[in-house]
Amino acid sequence: IRLKAPGANGPKTLKLFLNNPTAMDFDRAEAAVPVQEFSLTPAQLSGKDLLELRYVKFQNVQSLQLFVQDNQDDSELTRVDTLLLFGTPINATNMNDFKRVAGKAGEGGH
C-alpha cells in the first residue's frame, strides 16, 4: 500500500480487514481485531514509502476494508490524497516458479 496525505490531518491509525461477508460500521471496525494495523507517522504519509503487508495474510483477498481510526492532529476531518494498492491476481501466479524448500512432493508436512 502506498498512501499520500497531509501531515496534519492525514491518517494515524489504519486498520485492514479482509474478506468480511458484510460491510463494517464504525463501531464494529473500532472494536474488531484487524488482519493488520499501522500506526503511521507524518513522514510515512509522503506517498514515497510502501506500507508492507504480511504476505501470508494477504494471499487470498476477496475484499479489503480499510478503517482510519484517527488522524495525526485528532481533528474531525481526515484527508487522504492518494491510496495505491499493489498486488497480483491469483490466476497470474505460476506455482511451477516456486522451489521446494523441504520434504518430498506429495508430503503434507503436518
Coordinates of N, CA, C and O in Angstrom, one line a residue:
I1 N 0.9 -1.2 0.0 CA 0.0 0.0 0.0 C 0.9 1.2 0.0 O 1.9 1.3 0.7
R2 N 0.5 2.2 -0.8 CA 1.2 3.5 -0.8 C 0.2 4.5 -0.5 O -0.9 4.5 -1.1
L3 N 0.4 5.4 0.5 CA -0.5 6.4 1.0 C 0.1 7.8 0.9 O 1.2 8.0 1.4
K4 N -0.7 8.7 0.4 CA -0.2 10.1 0.4 C -1.3 10.9 1.1 O -2.5 10.8 0.7
A5 N -0.9 11.7 2.1 CA -1.9 12.5 2.8 C -1.1 13.7 3.5 O 0.1 13.6 3.7
P6 N -1.8 14.7 3.9 CA -1.2 15.8 4.6 C -0.7 15.3 6.0 O -1.3 14.5 6.6
G7 N 0.4 15.9 6.5 CA 1.0 15.6 7.8 C 0.1 15.9 8.9 O 0.1 15.3 10.0
A8 N -0.7 16.9 8.7 CA -1.6 17.4 9.9 C -2.8 16.5 10.1 O -3.0 16.0 11.1
N9 N -3.6 16.4 9.1 CA -4.9 15.6 9.3 C -4.9 14.3 8.4 O -6.0 13.8 8.1
G10 N -3.8 13.8 8.1 CA -3.7 12.5 7.5 C -3.9 11.4 8.5 O -3.8 11.6 9.7
P11 N -4.1 10.2 8.0 CA -4.4 9.0 8.9 C -3.3 8.8 9.9 O -2.1 8.9 9.5
K12 N -3.7 8.4 11.1 CA -2.7 8.0 12.1 C -2.8 6.5 12.3 O -1.8 5.8 12.2
T13 N -4.0 6.0 12.6 CA -4.2 4.5 12.8 C -5.0 4.0 11.7 O -6.1 4.4 11.5
L14 N -4.4 3.1 11.0 CA -5.1 2.4 9.8 C -5.2 1.0 10.1 O -4.2 0.3 10.3
K15 N -6.5 0.5 10.0 CA -6.7 -1.0 10.3 C -7.2 -1.6 9.0 O -8.0 -1.0 8.2
L16 N -6.7 -2.8 8.7 CA -7.1 -3.5 7.5 C -7.9 -4.8 7.8 O -7.4 -5.6 8.7
F17 N -9.0 -5.0 7.2 CA -9.8 -6.2 7.4 C -10.0 -6.9 6.1 O -10.2 -6.2 5.0
L18 N -10.0 -8.2 6.1 CA -10.1 -9.0 4.8 C -11.4 -9.8 4.8 O -11.8 -10.4 5.8
N19 N -11.9 -10.0 3.6 CA -12.9 -11.0 3.3 C -14.1 -11.0 4.3 O -14.6 -12.1 4.6
N20 N -14.6 -9.9 4.7 CA -15.8 -9.9 5.6 C -17.0 -10.0 4.7 O -17.1 -9.3 3.7
P21 N -17.9 -10.9 5.1 CA -19.1 -11.1 4.3 C -20.1 -9.9 4.3 O -20.9 -9.8 3.4
T22 N -20.0 -9.0 5.3 CA -20.9 -7.9 5.4 C -20.0 -6.6 5.6 O -18.9 -6.7 6.1
A23 N -20.6 -5.5 5.3 CA -19.9 -4.2 5.5 C -19.8 -3.9 7.0 O -20.6 -4.3 7.8
M24 N -18.7 -3.3 7.4 CA -18.5 -3.0 8.8 C -18.9 -1.5 9.0 O -18.7 -0.7 8.2
D25 N -19.6 -1.3 10.2 CA -19.8 0.0 10.6 C -18.7 0.5 11.5 O -17.7 -0.2 11.8
F26 N -18.7 1.8 11.9 CA -17.6 2.4 12.6 C -17.4 1.7 14.0 O -16.3 1.4 14.4
D27 N -18.5 1.4 14.7 CA -18.4 0.7 16.0 C -17.7 -0.7 15.9 O -16.8 -1.0 16.7
R28 N -18.1 -1.4 14.9 CA -17.6 -2.8 14.7 C -16.1 -2.7 14.3 O -15.3 -3.5 14.8
A29 N -15.8 -1.8 13.4 CA -14.4 -1.6 13.0 C -13.5 -1.2 14.1 O -12.3 -1.6 14.2
E30 N -14.0 -0.3 15.0 CA -13.2 0.1 16.1 C -12.9 -1.0 17.1 O -11.8 -1.1 17.6
A31 N -13.9 -1.9 17.3 CA -13.7 -3.0 18.3 C -13.0 -4.3 17.7 O -12.4 -5.0 18.5
A32 N -13.2 -4.5 16.4 CA -12.7 -5.7 15.8 C -11.2 -5.8 15.7 O -10.5 -4.8 15.7
V33 N -10.6 -7.0 15.7 CA -9.2 -7.2 15.6 C -8.9 -7.3 14.1 O -9.4 -8.1 13.4
P34 N -8.0 -6.3 13.6 CA -7.7 -6.3 12.2 C -6.7 -7.4 11.8 O -6.0 -7.9 12.6
V35 N -6.6 -7.7 10.5 CA -5.6 -8.6 10.0 C -4.3 -7.9 10.1 O -3.3 -8.5 10.4
Q36 N -4.2 -6.6 9.9 CA -3.0 -5.8 10.1 C -3.4 -4.4 10.5 O -4.4 -3.9 10.0
E37 N -2.5 -3.8 11.3 CA -2.8 -2.4 11.7 C -1.5 -1.6 11.6 O -0.4 -2.1 11.9
F38 N -1.6 -0.4 11.2 CA -0.5 0.5 11.0 C -0.7 1.7 11.9 O -1.8 2.3 12.0
S39 N 0.4 2.1 12.6 CA 0.4 3.4 13.4 C 1.4 4.3 12.5 O 2.6 4.1 12.6
L40 N 0.8 5.2 11.8 CA 1.5 6.0 10.8 C 2.1 7.3 11.4 O 1.4 7.9 12.3
T41 N 3.2 7.6 11.0 CA 3.8 8.9 11.3 C 3.6 9.9 10.2 O 3.4 9.4 9.0
P42 N 3.7 11.2 10.4 CA 3.6 12.1 9.3 C 4.6 11.9 8.2 O 4.2 12.0 7.0
A43 N 5.7 11.4 8.5 CA 6.7 11.1 7.4 C 6.3 10.0 6.5 O 6.6 9.9 5.3
Q44 N 5.5 9.0 7.0 CA 5.0 7.9 6.2 C 3.9 8.3 5.3 O 3.4 7.5 4.5
L45 N 3.4 9.5 5.4 CA 2.3 10.0 4.6 C 2.7 10.7 3.3 O 1.9 11.3 2.6
S46 N 4.0 10.7 3.0 CA 4.6 11.4 1.9 C 4.2 10.8 0.5 O 4.3 11.5 -0.5
G47 N 3.8 9.5 0.5 CA 3.5 8.9 -0.7 C 4.7 8.2 -1.4 O 4.6 7.6 -2.4
K48 N 5.8 8.3 -0.7 CA 7.1 7.7 -1.2 C 7.3 6.3 -0.7 O 7.9 5.5 -1.4
D49 N 6.9 6.1 0.6 CA 7.2 4.8 1.2 C 6.1 3.8 1.0 O 4.9 4.2 0.9
L50 N 6.4 2.5 0.9 CA 5.4 1.5 0.9 C 5.1 1.0 2.3 O 6.0 0.9 3.1
L51 N 3.8 0.8 2.5 CA 3.4 0.1 3.8 C 3.4 -1.4 3.5 O 2.5 -1.8 2.7
E52 N 4.3 -2.1 4.0 CA 4.4 -3.5 3.7 C 3.4 -4.4 4.4 O 3.1 -4.2 5.6
L53 N 2.7 -5.2 3.7 CA 1.7 -6.1 4.2 C 2.3 -7.5 4.5 O 3.3 -7.9 3.9
R54 N 1.7 -8.2 5.5 CA 2.1 -9.5 5.8 C 1.7 -10.4 4.7 O 0.5 -10.7 4.5
Y55 N 2.7 -10.9 4.0 CA 2.5 -11.7 2.8 C 1.5 -12.9 3.0 O 0.6 -13.1 2.2
V56 N 1.7 -13.6 4.0 CA 0.9 -14.8 4.3 C -0.6 -14.4 4.5 O -1.5 -15.2 4.0
K57 N -0.8 -13.3 5.1 CA -2.2 -13.0 5.4 C -3.0 -12.4 4.2 O -4.2 -12.4 4.1
F58 N -2.2 -12.0 3.2 CA -2.9 -11.3 2.1 C -2.7 -12.1 0.8 O -2.7 -11.5 -0.3
Q59 N -2.8 -13.4 0.8 CA -2.6 -14.2 -0.4 C -3.9 -14.5 -1.1 O -3.9 -14.7 -2.3
N60 N -5.0 -14.4 -0.4 CA -6.3 -14.7 -1.0 C -7.3 -13.7 -0.6 O -8.2 -13.9 0.2
V61 N -7.2 -12.5 -1.2 CA -8.1 -11.4 -0.8 C -9.2 -11.3 -1.8 O -9.1 -11.1 -3.0
Q62 N -10.4 -11.4 -1.2 CA -11.7 -11.2 -2.0 C -12.2 -9.8 -1.8 O -12.7 -9.2 -2.7
S63 N -12.1 -9.3 -0.6 CA -12.5 -8.0 -0.3 C -11.5 -7.4 0.8 O -11.0 -8.1 1.6
L64 N -11.3 -6.1 0.7 CA -10.5 -5.4 1.6 C -11.2 -4.2 2.2 O -11.8 -3.4 1.4
Q65 N -11.2 -4.1 3.5 CA -11.9 -2.9 4.1 C -10.8 -2.2 4.9 O -10.1 -2.8 5.7
L66 N -10.7 -0.9 4.7 CA -9.7 0.0 5.4 C -10.5 0.9 6.4 O -11.5 1.5 6.0
F67 N -10.0 0.9 7.6 CA -10.7 1.8 8.6 C -9.6 2.7 9.2 O -8.6 2.3 9.7
V68 N -9.9 4.0 9.0 CA -9.0 5.0 9.6 C -9.6 5.4 10.9 O -10.6 6.0 11.0
Q69 N -8.9 5.0 12.0 CA -9.4 5.2 13.3 C -9.3 6.6 13.8 O -10.2 7.1 14.5
D70 N -8.1 7.2 13.5 CA -7.9 8.6 13.9 C -6.9 9.2 13.0 O -6.4 8.6 12.1
N71 N -6.6 10.5 13.2 CA -5.6 11.2 12.3 C -4.5 11.8 13.2 O -4.6 11.8 14.4
Q72 N -3.6 12.4 12.5 CA -2.4 12.9 13.1 C -2.7 14.0 14.2 O -2.0 14.1 15.2
D73 N -3.6 14.9 13.9 CA -3.9 16.0 14.8 C -5.2 15.9 15.6 O -5.7 16.8 16.2
D74 N -5.8 14.6 15.6 CA -7.0 14.4 16.3 C -8.2 15.3 15.9 O -9.0 15.6 16.8
S75 N -8.2 15.7 14.7 CA -9.3 16.6 14.3 C -10.4 15.7 13.7 O -10.3 14.5 13.6
E76 N -11.6 16.3 13.4 CA -12.7 15.6 12.9 C -12.6 15.1 11.5 O -13.2 14.2 11.1
L77 N -11.8 15.8 10.7 CA -11.7 15.6 9.3 C -10.3 14.9 9.0 O -9.3 15.3 9.5
T78 N -10.4 13.7 8.3 CA -9.2 13.0 7.9 C -9.1 13.1 6.4 O -10.1 12.9 5.7
R79 N -7.9 13.4 5.9 CA -7.8 13.6 4.5 C -6.8 12.6 3.9 O -5.7 12.4 4.5
V80 N -7.1 12.0 2.8 CA -6.2 11.0 2.1 C -6.2 11.5 0.6 O -7.3 11.6 0.0
D81 N -5.0 11.9 0.1 CA -4.9 12.4 -1.2 C -4.8 11.2 -2.3 O -5.4 11.3 -3.3
T82 N -4.0 10.2 -1.9 CA -3.7 9.1 -2.8 C -3.7 7.8 -2.0 O -3.0 7.8 -1.0
L83 N -4.3 6.8 -2.5 CA -4.2 5.5 -1.9 C -4.0 4.5 -3.1 O -4.8 4.3 -4.0
L84 N -2.8 3.9 -3.1 CA -2.5 2.9 -4.1 C -2.3 1.5 -3.5 O -1.7 1.3 -2.5
L85 N -3.0 0.5 -4.1 CA -2.9 -0.8 -3.7 C -2.2 -1.6 -4.8 O -2.5 -1.6 -6.0
F86 N -1.2 -2.4 -4.4 CA -0.4 -3.2 -5.3 C -0.7 -4.7 -5.0 O -0.7 -5.1 -3.8
G87 N -0.8 -5.5 -6.0 CA -1.0 -6.9 -5.8 C -0.9 -7.6 -7.2 O -0.7 -7.0 -8.2
T88 N -1.1 -8.9 -7.1 CA -1.1 -9.8 -8.3 C -2.3 -10.7 -8.2 O -2.5 -11.3 -7.2
P89 N -3.0 -10.8 -9.3 CA -4.2 -11.7 -9.3 C -3.7 -13.2 -9.1 O -2.6 -13.5 -9.6
I90 N -4.4 -13.9 -8.4 CA -4.0 -15.3 -8.1 C -3.9 -16.1 -9.3 O -3.0 -17.0 -9.4
N91 N -4.7 -15.9 -10.4 CA -4.6 -16.7 -11.6 C -3.3 -16.3 -12.4 O -3.0 -17.0 -13.4
A92 N -2.6 -15.2 -12.0 CA -1.3 -14.9 -12.6 C -0.1 -15.5 -11.9 O 1.0 -15.3 -12.4
T93 N -0.3 -16.2 -10.9 CA 0.7 -16.9 -10.1 C 1.0 -18.3 -10.7 O 0.2 -19.1 -10.7
N94 N 2.3 -18.5 -11.1 CA 2.7 -19.8 -11.7 C 3.4 -20.5 -10.6 O 4.5 -20.3 -10.2
M95 N 2.7 -21.6 -10.1 CA 3.2 -22.4 -9.0 C 4.5 -23.1 -9.4 O 5.3 -23.5 -8.5
N96 N 4.7 -23.3 -10.6 CA 6.0 -24.0 -11.1 C 7.2 -23.2 -10.9 O 8.3 -23.7 -10.9
D97 N 7.0 -21.9 -10.7 CA 8.1 -21.0 -10.4 C 8.7 -21.1 -9.0 O 9.8 -20.6 -8.7
F98 N 7.9 -21.7 -8.1 CA 8.4 -21.9 -6.7 C 9.2 -23.2 -6.5 O 8.9 -24.2 -7.1
K99 N 10.2 -23.1 -5.7 CA 11.1 -24.2 -5.5 C 10.7 -24.9 -4.2 O 10.4 -24.2 -3.2
R100 N 10.8 -26.2 -4.1 CA 10.6 -27.0 -2.9 C 11.7 -26.6 -1.9 O 12.9 -26.7 -2.2
V101 N 11.3 -26.3 -0.6 CA 12.2 -26.0 0.4 C 12.6 -27.2 1.2 O 13.8 -27.5 1.5
A102 N 11.7 -28.1 1.5 CA 11.9 -29.3 2.3 C 10.9 -30.4 2.0 O 9.8 -30.1 1.5
G103 N 11.3 -31.6 2.2 CA 10.3 -32.7 2.0 C 10.3 -33.2 0.6 O 11.0 -32.6 -0.3
K104 N 9.4 -34.1 0.3 CA 9.2 -34.7 -1.0 C 7.9 -34.3 -1.5 O 7.0 -34.0 -0.8
A105 N 7.8 -34.3 -2.8 CA 6.5 -34.0 -3.5 C 5.4 -34.9 -2.9 O 5.6 -36.1 -2.8
G106 N 4.2 -34.3 -2.6 CA 3.1 -35.1 -2.1 C 3.1 -35.2 -0.6 O 2.1 -35.6 0.0
E107 N 4.1 -34.8 0.1 CA 4.1 -34.9 1.6 C 3.3 -33.7 2.1 O 3.4 -32.6 1.6
G108 N 2.5 -34.0 3.1 CA 1.6 -33.0 3.7 C 2.3 -32.1 4.7 O 2.0 -31.0 4.9
G109 N 3.4 -32.6 5.3 CA 4.1 -31.8 6.3 C 3.4 -31.5 7.6 O 3.7 -30.5 8.2
H110 N 2.3 -32.2 7.9 CA 1.5 -31.9 9.1 C 2.2 -32.5 10.3 O 2.6 -33.5 10.5

